[in-house]
Amino acid sequence: MNRAPQAPSTDTPLITTELAADEAGVTTATIRKWVQRGHLRSAGTQGRRRLFRLEDVFAAERTAYRARRHDR
C-alpha cells in the first residue's frame, strides 16, 4: 500500500509556507531560501506542501537577521 507522507503528530500546530511567510512578514521565496540555507527545516508535509512549526519560523527569522547584520 502506497501512502502519502503525513505530518508528524505534535502538540505544536504546523503551518504552510504561505502562512509562515505571512507570520514572518517575508515572501514565500524567502522561506524557501531559509530552507535552502539551513536556517529552517520543515516539520512535515501535507501532500506536496511543506509544513513548519511557527517557533521554528521565528527562530529562522532571527538567524537570518543576525546573518544579514553580520555580513555588513
PDB file of C-alpha atoms in Angstrom:
ATOM      1  CA  MET A   1       0.000   0.000   0.000  1.00  0.00           C
ATOM      2  CA  ASN A   2       1.477   3.357  -1.044  1.00  0.00           C
ATOM      3  CA  ARG A   3       0.625   6.182   1.347  1.00  0.00           C
ATOM      4  CA  ALA A   4       1.419   9.864   1.100  1.00  0.00           C
ATOM      5  CA  PRO A   5       3.678  11.207   3.869  1.00  0.00           C
ATOM      6  CA  GLN A   6       1.767  12.586   6.808  1.00  0.00           C
ATOM      7  CA  ALA A   7       2.604  15.465   9.093  1.00  0.00           C
ATOM      8  CA  PRO A   8       4.165  14.283  12.339  1.00  0.00           C
ATOM      9  CA  SER A   9       1.951  14.157  15.384  1.00  0.00           C
ATOM     10  CA  THR A  10       2.809  17.103  17.601  1.00  0.00           C
ATOM     11  CA  ASP A  11       1.280  19.451  20.125  1.00  0.00           C
ATOM     12  CA  THR A  12       2.556  22.399  18.119  1.00  0.00           C
ATOM     13  CA  PRO A  13       0.385  23.307  15.138  1.00  0.00           C
ATOM     14  CA  LEU A  14       2.106  23.179  11.768  1.00  0.00           C
ATOM     15  CA  ILE A  15       1.707  25.913   9.172  1.00  0.00           C
ATOM     16  CA  THR A  16       2.183  26.088   5.407  1.00  0.00           C
ATOM     17  CA  THR A  17       4.903  28.012   3.600  1.00  0.00           C
ATOM     18  CA  GLU A  18       2.395  30.727   2.754  1.00  0.00           C
ATOM     19  CA  LEU A  19       1.288  31.206   6.346  1.00  0.00           C
ATOM     20  CA  ALA A  20       4.900  31.044   7.571  1.00  0.00           C
ATOM     21  CA  ALA A  21       5.770  33.862   5.170  1.00  0.00           C
ATOM     22  CA  ASP A  22       2.785  35.922   6.353  1.00  0.00           C
ATOM     23  CA  GLU A  23       3.684  35.426  10.020  1.00  0.00           C
ATOM     24  CA  ALA A  24       7.345  36.371   9.457  1.00  0.00           C
ATOM     25  CA  GLY A  25       6.495  39.292   7.173  1.00  0.00           C
ATOM     26  CA  VAL A  26       8.509  37.878   4.272  1.00  0.00           C
ATOM     27  CA  THR A  27       7.768  36.261   0.920  1.00  0.00           C
ATOM     28  CA  THR A  28       7.386  32.551   0.261  1.00  0.00           C
ATOM     29  CA  ALA A  29      10.636  32.790  -1.729  1.00  0.00           C
ATOM     30  CA  THR A  30      12.386  33.935   1.453  1.00  0.00           C
ATOM     31  CA  ILE A  31      11.015  30.956   3.373  1.00  0.00           C
ATOM     32  CA  ARG A  32      12.350  28.665   0.636  1.00  0.00           C
ATOM     33  CA  LYS A  33      15.756  30.430   0.814  1.00  0.00           C
ATOM     34  CA  TRP A  34      15.871  29.916   4.573  1.00  0.00           C
ATOM     35  CA  VAL A  35      15.258  26.203   3.997  1.00  0.00           C
ATOM     36  CA  GLN A  36      17.978  26.033   1.308  1.00  0.00           C
ATOM     37  CA  ARG A  37      20.459  27.866   3.559  1.00  0.00           C
ATOM     38  CA  GLY A  38      19.713  25.640   6.524  1.00  0.00           C
ATOM     39  CA  HIS A  39      18.066  28.328   8.663  1.00  0.00           C
ATOM     40  CA  LEU A  40      14.712  26.496   8.651  1.00  0.00           C
ATOM     41  CA  ARG A  41      13.672  22.842   8.465  1.00  0.00           C
ATOM     42  CA  SER A  42      10.240  21.618   7.555  1.00  0.00           C
ATOM     43  CA  ALA A  43       8.466  19.665  10.275  1.00  0.00           C
ATOM     44  CA  GLY A  44       6.431  17.556   7.877  1.00  0.00           C
ATOM     45  CA  THR A  45       4.403  17.557   4.718  1.00  0.00           C
ATOM     46  CA  GLN A  46       0.779  17.609   3.726  1.00  0.00           C
ATOM     47  CA  GLY A  47       0.593  16.275   0.211  1.00  0.00           C
ATOM     48  CA  ARG A  48       3.258  18.265  -1.629  1.00  0.00           C
ATOM     49  CA  ARG A  49       3.187  21.170   0.835  1.00  0.00           C
ATOM     50  CA  ARG A  50       5.912  21.644   3.400  1.00  0.00           C
ATOM     51  CA  LEU A  51       4.776  22.370   6.924  1.00  0.00           C
ATOM     52  CA  PHE A  52       6.663  24.352   9.554  1.00  0.00           C
ATOM     53  CA  ARG A  53       6.438  24.997  13.281  1.00  0.00           C
ATOM     54  CA  LEU A  54       5.763  28.673  13.940  1.00  0.00           C
ATOM     55  CA  GLU A  55       8.509  28.869  16.569  1.00  0.00           C
ATOM     56  CA  ASP A  56      10.984  27.460  14.017  1.00  0.00           C
ATOM     57  CA  VAL A  57       9.949  30.157  11.538  1.00  0.00           C
ATOM     58  CA  PHE A  58      10.602  32.890  14.106  1.00  0.00           C
ATOM     59  CA  ALA A  59      13.949  31.320  15.048  1.00  0.00           C
ATOM     60  CA  ALA A  60      14.934  31.239  11.359  1.00  0.00           C
ATOM     61  CA  GLU A  61      13.911  34.871  11.034  1.00  0.00           C
ATOM     62  CA  ARG A  62      16.219  35.812  13.925  1.00  0.00           C
ATOM     63  CA  THR A  63      19.068  33.720  12.479  1.00  0.00           C
ATOM     64  CA  ALA A  64      18.683  35.253   9.018  1.00  0.00           C
ATOM     65  CA  TYR A  65      18.537  38.756  10.517  1.00  0.00           C
ATOM     66  CA  ARG A  66      21.741  38.159  12.519  1.00  0.00           C
ATOM     67  CA  ALA A  67      23.490  36.712   9.450  1.00  0.00           C
ATOM     68  CA  ARG A  68      22.433  39.708   7.371  1.00  0.00           C
ATOM     69  CA  ARG A  69      23.713  42.166  10.001  1.00  0.00           C
ATOM     70  CA  HIS A  70      26.988  40.249  10.301  1.00  0.00           C
ATOM     71  CA  ASP A  71      27.593  40.474   6.530  1.00  0.00           C
ATOM     72  CA  ARG A  72      27.531  44.275   6.556  1.00  0.00           C
TER      73      ARG A  72
END
